[in-house]
PDB file of C-alpha atoms in Angstrom:
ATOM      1  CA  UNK A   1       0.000   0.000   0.000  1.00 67.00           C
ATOM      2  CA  UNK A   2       2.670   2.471   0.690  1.00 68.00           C
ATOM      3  CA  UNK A   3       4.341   1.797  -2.317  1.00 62.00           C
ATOM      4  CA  UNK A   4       1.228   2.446  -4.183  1.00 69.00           C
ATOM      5  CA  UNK A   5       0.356   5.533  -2.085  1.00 75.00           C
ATOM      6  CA  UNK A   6       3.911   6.705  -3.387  1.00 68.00           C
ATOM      7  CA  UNK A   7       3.390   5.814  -6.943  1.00 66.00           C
ATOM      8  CA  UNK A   8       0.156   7.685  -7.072  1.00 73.00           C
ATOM      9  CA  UNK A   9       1.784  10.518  -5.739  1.00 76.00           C
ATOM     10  CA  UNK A  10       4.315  10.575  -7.675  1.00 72.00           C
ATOM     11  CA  UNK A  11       1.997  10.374 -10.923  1.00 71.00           C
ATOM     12  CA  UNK A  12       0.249  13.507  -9.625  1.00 78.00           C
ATOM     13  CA  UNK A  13       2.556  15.375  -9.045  1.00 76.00           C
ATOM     14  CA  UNK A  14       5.031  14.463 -12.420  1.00 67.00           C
ATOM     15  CA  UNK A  15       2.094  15.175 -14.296  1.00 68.00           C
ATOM     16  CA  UNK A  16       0.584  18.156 -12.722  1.00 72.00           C
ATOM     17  CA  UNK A  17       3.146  20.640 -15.170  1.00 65.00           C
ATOM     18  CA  UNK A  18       3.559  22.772 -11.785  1.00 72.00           C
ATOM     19  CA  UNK A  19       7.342  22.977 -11.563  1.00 70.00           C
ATOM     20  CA  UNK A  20       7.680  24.564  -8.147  1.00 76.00           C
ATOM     21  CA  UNK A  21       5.649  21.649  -7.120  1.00 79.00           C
ATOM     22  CA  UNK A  22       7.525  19.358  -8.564  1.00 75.00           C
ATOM     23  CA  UNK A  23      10.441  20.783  -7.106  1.00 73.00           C
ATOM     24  CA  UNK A  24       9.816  20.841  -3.734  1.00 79.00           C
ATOM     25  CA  UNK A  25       8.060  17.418  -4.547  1.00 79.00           C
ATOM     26  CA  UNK A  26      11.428  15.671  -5.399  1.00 76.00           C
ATOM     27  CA  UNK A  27      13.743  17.800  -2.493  1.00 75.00           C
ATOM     28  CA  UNK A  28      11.429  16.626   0.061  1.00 81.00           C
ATOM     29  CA  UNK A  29      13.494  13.057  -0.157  1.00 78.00           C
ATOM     30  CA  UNK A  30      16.726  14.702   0.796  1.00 76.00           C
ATOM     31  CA  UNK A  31      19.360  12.633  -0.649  1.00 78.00           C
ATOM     32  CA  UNK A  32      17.243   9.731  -1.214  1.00 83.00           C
ATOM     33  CA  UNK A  33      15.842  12.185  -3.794  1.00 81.00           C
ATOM     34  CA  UNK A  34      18.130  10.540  -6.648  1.00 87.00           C
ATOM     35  CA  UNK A  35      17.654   7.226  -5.762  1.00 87.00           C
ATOM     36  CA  UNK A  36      13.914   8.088  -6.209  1.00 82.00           C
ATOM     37  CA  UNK A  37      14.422   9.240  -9.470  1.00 84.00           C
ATOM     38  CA  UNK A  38      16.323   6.441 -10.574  1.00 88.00           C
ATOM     39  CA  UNK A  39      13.797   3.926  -9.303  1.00 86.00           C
ATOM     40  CA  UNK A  40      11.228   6.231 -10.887  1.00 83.00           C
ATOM     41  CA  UNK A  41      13.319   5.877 -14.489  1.00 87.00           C
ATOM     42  CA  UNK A  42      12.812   1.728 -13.825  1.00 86.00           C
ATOM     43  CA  UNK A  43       9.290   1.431 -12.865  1.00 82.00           C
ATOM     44  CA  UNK A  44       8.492   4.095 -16.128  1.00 79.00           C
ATOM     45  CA  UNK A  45      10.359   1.265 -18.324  1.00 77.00           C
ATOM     46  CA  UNK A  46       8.191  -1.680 -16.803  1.00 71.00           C
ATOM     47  CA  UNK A  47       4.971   0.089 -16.069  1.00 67.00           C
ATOM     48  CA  UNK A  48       4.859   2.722 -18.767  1.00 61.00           C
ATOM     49  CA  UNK A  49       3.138   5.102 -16.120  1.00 60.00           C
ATOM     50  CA  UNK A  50       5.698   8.266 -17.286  1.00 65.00           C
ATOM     51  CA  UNK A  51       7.478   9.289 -20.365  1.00 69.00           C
ATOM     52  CA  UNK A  52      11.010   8.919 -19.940  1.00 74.00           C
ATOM     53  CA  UNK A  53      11.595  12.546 -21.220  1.00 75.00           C
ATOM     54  CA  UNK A  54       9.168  14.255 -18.367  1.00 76.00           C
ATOM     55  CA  UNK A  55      11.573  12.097 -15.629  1.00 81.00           C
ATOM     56  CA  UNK A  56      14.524  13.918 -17.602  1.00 83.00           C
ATOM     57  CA  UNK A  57      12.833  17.173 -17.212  1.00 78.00           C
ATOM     58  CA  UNK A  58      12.340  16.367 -13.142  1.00 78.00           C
ATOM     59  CA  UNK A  59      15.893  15.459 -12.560  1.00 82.00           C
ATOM     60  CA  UNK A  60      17.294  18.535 -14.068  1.00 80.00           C
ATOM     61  CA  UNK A  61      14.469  20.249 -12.220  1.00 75.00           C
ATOM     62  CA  UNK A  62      15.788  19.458  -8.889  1.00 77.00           C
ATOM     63  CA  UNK A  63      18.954  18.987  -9.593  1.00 80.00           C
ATOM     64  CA  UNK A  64      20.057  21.488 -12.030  1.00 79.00           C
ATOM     65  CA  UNK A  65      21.118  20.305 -15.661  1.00 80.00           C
ATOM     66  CA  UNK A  66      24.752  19.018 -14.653  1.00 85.00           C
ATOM     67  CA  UNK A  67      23.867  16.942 -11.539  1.00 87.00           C
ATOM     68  CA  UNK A  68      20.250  16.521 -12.760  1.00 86.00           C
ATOM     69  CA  UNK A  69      21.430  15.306 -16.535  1.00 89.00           C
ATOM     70  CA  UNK A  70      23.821  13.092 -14.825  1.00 92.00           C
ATOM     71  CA  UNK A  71      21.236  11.215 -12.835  1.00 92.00           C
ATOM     72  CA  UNK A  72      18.874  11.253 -15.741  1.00 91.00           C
ATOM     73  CA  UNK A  73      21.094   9.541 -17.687  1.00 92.00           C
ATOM     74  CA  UNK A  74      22.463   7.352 -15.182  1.00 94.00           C
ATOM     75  CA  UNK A  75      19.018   6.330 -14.700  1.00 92.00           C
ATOM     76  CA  UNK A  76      17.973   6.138 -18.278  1.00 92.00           C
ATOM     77  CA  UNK A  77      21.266   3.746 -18.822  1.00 94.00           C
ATOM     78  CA  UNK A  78      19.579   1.221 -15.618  1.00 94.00           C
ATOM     79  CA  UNK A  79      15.711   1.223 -17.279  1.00 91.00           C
ATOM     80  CA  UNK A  80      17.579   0.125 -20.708  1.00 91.00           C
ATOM     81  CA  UNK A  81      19.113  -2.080 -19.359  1.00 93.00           C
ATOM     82  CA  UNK A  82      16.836  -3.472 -17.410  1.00 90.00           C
ATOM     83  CA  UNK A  83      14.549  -3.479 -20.402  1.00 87.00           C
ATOM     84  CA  UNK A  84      17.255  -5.223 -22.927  1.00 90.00           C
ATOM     85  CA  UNK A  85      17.534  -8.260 -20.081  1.00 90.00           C
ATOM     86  CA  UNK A  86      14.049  -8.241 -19.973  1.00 86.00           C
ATOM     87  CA  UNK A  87      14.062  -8.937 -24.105  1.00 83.00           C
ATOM     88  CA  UNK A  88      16.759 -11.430 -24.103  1.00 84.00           C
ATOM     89  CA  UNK A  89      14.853 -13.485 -21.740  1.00 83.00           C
ATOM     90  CA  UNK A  90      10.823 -13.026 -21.555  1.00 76.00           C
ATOM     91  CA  UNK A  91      10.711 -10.414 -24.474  1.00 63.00           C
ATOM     92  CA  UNK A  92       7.751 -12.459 -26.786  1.00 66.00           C
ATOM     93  CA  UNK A  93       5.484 -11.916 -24.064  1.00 63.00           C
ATOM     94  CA  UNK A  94       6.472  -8.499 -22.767  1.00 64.00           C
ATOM     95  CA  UNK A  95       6.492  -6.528 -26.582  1.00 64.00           C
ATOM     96  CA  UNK A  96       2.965  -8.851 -27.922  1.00 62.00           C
ATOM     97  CA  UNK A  97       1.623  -6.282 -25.533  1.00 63.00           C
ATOM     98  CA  UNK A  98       3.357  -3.042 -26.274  1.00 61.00           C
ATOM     99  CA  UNK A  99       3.282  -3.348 -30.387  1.00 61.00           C
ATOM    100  CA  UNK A 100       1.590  -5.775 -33.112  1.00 62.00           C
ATOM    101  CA  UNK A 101       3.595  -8.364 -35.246  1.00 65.00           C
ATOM    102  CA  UNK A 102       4.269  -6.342 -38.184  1.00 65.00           C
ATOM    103  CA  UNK A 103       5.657  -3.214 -36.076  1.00 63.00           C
ATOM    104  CA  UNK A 104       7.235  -5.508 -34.182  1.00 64.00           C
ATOM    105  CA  UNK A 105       9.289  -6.907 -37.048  1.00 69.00           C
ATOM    106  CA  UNK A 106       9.717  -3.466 -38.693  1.00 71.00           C
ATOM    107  CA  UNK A 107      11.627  -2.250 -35.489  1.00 71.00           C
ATOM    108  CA  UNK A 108      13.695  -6.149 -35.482  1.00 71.00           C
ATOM    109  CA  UNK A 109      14.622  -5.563 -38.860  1.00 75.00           C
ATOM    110  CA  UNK A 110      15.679  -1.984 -38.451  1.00 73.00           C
ATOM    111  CA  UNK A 111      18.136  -3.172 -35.724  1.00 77.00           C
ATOM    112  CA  UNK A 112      19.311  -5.935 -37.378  1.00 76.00           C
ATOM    113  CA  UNK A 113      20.016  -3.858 -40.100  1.00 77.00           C
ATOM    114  CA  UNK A 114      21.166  -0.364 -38.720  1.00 75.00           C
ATOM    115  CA  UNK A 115      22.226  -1.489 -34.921  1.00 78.00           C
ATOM    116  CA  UNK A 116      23.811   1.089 -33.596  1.00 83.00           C
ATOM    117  CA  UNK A 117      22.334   4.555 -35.438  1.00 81.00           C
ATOM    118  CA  UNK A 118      18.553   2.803 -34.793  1.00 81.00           C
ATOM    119  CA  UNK A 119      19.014   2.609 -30.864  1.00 86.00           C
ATOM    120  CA  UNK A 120      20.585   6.681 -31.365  1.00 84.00           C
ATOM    121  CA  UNK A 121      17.857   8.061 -33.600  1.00 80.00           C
ATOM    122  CA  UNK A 122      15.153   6.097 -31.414  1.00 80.00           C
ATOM    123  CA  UNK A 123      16.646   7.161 -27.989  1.00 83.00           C
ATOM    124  CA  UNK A 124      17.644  11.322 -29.733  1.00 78.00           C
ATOM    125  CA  UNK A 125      13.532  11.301 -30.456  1.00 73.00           C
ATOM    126  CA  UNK A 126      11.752  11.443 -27.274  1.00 66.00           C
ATOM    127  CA  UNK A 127       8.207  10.734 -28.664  1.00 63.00           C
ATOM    128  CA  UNK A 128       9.495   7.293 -29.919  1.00 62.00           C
ATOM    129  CA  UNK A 129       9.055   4.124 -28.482  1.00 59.00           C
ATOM    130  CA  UNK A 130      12.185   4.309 -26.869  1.00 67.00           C
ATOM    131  CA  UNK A 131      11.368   1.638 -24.011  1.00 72.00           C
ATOM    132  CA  UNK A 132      10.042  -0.990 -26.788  1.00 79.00           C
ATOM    133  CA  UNK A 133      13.786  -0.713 -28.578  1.00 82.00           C
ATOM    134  CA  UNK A 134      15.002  -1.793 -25.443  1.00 85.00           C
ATOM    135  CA  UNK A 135      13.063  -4.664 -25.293  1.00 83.00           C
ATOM    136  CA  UNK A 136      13.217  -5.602 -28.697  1.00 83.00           C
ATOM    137  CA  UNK A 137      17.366  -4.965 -28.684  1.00 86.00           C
ATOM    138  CA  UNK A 138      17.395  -7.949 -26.079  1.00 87.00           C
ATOM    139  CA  UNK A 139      15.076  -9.862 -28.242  1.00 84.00           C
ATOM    140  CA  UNK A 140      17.264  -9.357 -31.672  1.00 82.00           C
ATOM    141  CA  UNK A 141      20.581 -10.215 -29.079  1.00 84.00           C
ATOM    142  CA  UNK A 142      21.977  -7.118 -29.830  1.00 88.00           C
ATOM    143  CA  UNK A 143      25.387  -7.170 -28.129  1.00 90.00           C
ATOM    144  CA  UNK A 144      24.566  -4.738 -24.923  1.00 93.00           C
ATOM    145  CA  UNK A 145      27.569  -2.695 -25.285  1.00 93.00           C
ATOM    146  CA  UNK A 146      26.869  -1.297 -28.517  1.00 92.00           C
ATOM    147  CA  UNK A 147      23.048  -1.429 -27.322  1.00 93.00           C
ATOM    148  CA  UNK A 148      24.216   0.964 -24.298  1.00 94.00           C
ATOM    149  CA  UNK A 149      27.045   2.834 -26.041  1.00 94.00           C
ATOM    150  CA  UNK A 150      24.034   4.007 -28.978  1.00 92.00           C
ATOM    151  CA  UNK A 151      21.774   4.344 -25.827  1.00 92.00           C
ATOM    152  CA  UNK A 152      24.301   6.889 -24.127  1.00 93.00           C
ATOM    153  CA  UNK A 153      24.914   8.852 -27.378  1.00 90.00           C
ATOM    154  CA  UNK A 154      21.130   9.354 -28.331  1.00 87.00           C
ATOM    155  CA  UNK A 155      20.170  10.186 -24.961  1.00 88.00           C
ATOM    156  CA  UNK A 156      22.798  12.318 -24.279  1.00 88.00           C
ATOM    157  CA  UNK A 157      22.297  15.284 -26.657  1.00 84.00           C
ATOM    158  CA  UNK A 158      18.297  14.743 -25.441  1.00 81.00           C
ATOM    159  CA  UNK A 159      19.361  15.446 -21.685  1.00 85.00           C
ATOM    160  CA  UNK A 160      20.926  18.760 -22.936  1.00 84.00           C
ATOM    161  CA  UNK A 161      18.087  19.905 -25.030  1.00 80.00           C
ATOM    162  CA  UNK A 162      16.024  19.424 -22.691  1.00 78.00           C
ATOM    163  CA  UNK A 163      18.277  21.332 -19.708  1.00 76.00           C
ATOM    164  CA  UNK A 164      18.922  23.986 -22.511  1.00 75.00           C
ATOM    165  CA  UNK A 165      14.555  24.565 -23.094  1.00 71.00           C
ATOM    166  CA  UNK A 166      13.559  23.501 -20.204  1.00 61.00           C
ATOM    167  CA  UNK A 167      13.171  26.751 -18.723  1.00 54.00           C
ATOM    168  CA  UNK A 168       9.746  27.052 -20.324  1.00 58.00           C
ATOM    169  CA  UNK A 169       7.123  24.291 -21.146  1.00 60.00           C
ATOM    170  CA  UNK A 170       6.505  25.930 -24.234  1.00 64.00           C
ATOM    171  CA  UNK A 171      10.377  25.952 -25.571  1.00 66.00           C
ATOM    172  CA  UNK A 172      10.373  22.334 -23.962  1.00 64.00           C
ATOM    173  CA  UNK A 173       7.533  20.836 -26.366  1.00 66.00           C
ATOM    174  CA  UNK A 174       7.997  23.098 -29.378  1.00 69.00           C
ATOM    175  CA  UNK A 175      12.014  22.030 -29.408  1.00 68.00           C
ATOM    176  CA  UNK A 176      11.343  18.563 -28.190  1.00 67.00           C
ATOM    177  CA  UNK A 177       8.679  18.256 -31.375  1.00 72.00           C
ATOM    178  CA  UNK A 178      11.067  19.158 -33.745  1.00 73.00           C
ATOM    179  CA  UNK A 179      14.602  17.247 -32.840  1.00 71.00           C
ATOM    180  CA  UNK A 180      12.001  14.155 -33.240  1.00 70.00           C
ATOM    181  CA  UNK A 181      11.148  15.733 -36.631  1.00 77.00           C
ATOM    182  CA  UNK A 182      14.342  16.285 -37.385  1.00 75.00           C
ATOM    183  CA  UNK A 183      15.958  13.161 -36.037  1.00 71.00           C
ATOM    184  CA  UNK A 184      13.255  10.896 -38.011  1.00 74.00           C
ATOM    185  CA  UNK A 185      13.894  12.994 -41.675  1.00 79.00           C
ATOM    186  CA  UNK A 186      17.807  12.228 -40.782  1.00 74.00           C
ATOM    187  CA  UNK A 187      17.280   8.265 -39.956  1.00 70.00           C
ATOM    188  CA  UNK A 188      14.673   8.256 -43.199  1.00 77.00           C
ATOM    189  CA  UNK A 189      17.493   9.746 -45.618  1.00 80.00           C
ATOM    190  CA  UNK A 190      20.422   7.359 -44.149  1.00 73.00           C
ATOM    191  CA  UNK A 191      17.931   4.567 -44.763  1.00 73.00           C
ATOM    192  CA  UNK A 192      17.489   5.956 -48.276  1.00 80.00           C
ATOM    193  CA  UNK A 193      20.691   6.173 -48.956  1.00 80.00           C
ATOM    194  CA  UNK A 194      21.982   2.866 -47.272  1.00 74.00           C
ATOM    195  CA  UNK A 195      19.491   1.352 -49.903  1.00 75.00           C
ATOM    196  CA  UNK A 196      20.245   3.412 -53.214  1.00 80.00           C
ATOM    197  CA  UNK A 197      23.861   1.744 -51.892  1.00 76.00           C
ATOM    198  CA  UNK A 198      23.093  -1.437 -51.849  1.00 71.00           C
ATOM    199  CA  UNK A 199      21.042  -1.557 -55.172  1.00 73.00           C
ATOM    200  CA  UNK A 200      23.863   0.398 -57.158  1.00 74.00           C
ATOM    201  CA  UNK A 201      26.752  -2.382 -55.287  1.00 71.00           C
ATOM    202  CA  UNK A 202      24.014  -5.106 -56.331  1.00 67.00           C
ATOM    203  CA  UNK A 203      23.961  -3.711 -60.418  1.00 66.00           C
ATOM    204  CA  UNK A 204      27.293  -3.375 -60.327  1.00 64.00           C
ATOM    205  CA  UNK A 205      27.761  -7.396 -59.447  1.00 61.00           C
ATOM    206  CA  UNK A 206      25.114  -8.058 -61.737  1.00 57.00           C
ATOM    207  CA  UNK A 207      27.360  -6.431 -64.348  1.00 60.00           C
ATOM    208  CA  UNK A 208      30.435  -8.348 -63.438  1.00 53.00           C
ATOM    209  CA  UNK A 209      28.496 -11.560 -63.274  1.00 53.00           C
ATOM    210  CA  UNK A 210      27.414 -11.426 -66.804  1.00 58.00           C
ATOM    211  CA  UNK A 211      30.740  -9.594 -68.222  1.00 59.00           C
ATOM    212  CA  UNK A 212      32.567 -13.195 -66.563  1.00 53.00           C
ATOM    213  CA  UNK A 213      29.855 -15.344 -67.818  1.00 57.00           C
ATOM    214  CA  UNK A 214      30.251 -13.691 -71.478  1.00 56.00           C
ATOM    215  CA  UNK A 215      33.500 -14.482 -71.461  1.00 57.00           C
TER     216      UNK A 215
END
């Protein structure tokens, strides 16, 4: 029960958009404040109660945007992990819930495929799924330090955006909105052009082929 009563609390206040509240919300723990937040980051990545982005915006909140983007990412670096185990070893059941078949092997696909800049461009959009390519990274047995090392370079321009416009809730959406934009337009033309690649190397083998078999 308390743990609920805390949970509930927490959702209240995380979502209430009242940032002295929130502040004085979060300081109230003293230095178990952090450990809080980092627990918060975990149960967001099981429970999907939070966006991972608003838990940025609360650490650097109370914690100002070096110590508070430290702990964000500290904690964002747990939840993905905890969420990439979680893949690797009950991940059928846990992303049948969170996505249908065909996204599901749309997003496998993509990380077989692009590994490391699909974890980055997932983790640099915050309106992504960016719990699911946790999950789904365990489930393809993506190996976890290039899963963590993309996870740590995506998230950590995010975690300065997001100190940088967080001053306002305005600036916070409006610039939030468009590095996804952005971030999906850049992933779209690598894709592009990873494929116009791999069709011009596949003509030009095509040629060789037939230039041998001529001969």
């Amino acid at each position: 029960p308390s743990v609920r009563q805390l949970l509930q609390e927490a959702w209240s206040v995380l979502t209430s958009e009242d940032r002295q509240r929130i502040e004085e919300w979060v300081g109230q723990f003293g230095w178990w404040g952090p450990m809080i937040v980092l627990i918060l980051f975990v149960v967001q990545m099981v429970a999907f109660l939070l966006p991972s982005w608003l838990l940025i915006v609360v650490s650097i909140l109370a914690y100002g945007p070096w110590w508070g983007g430290l702990i964000a990412l500290t904690g964002i670096l747990i939840a993905a992990s905890v969420g990439y185990a979680l893949g690797r070893f009950v991940g059928e059941v846990i992303v049948s819930r969170m996505m249908d078949t065909s996204s599901r092997a749309t997003m496998h696909l993509y990380l077989e495929r692009y590994g490391f800049w699909a974890v980055v461009i997932v983790r640099l959009a915050p309106f992504l799924s960016n719990d699911v390519i946790s999950v789904v990274a365990g489930m393809a047995k993506m190996r976890f330090r290039l899963f963590i090392a993309a996870t740590a370079v995506g998230t950590a321009p995010l975690i300065s955006l997001i100190g940088f416009l967080g001053s306002t809730n305005e600036r916070l959406i409006k610039g939030t909105i468009v590095v996804s934009i952005l971030s999906i337009i850049g992933f779209a033309l690598y894709v592009w052009w990873d494929r116009r690649s791999r069709a011009i190397t596949s003509r030009n083998q095509d040629s060789d082929h037939q230039r041998l078999g001529r001969r």
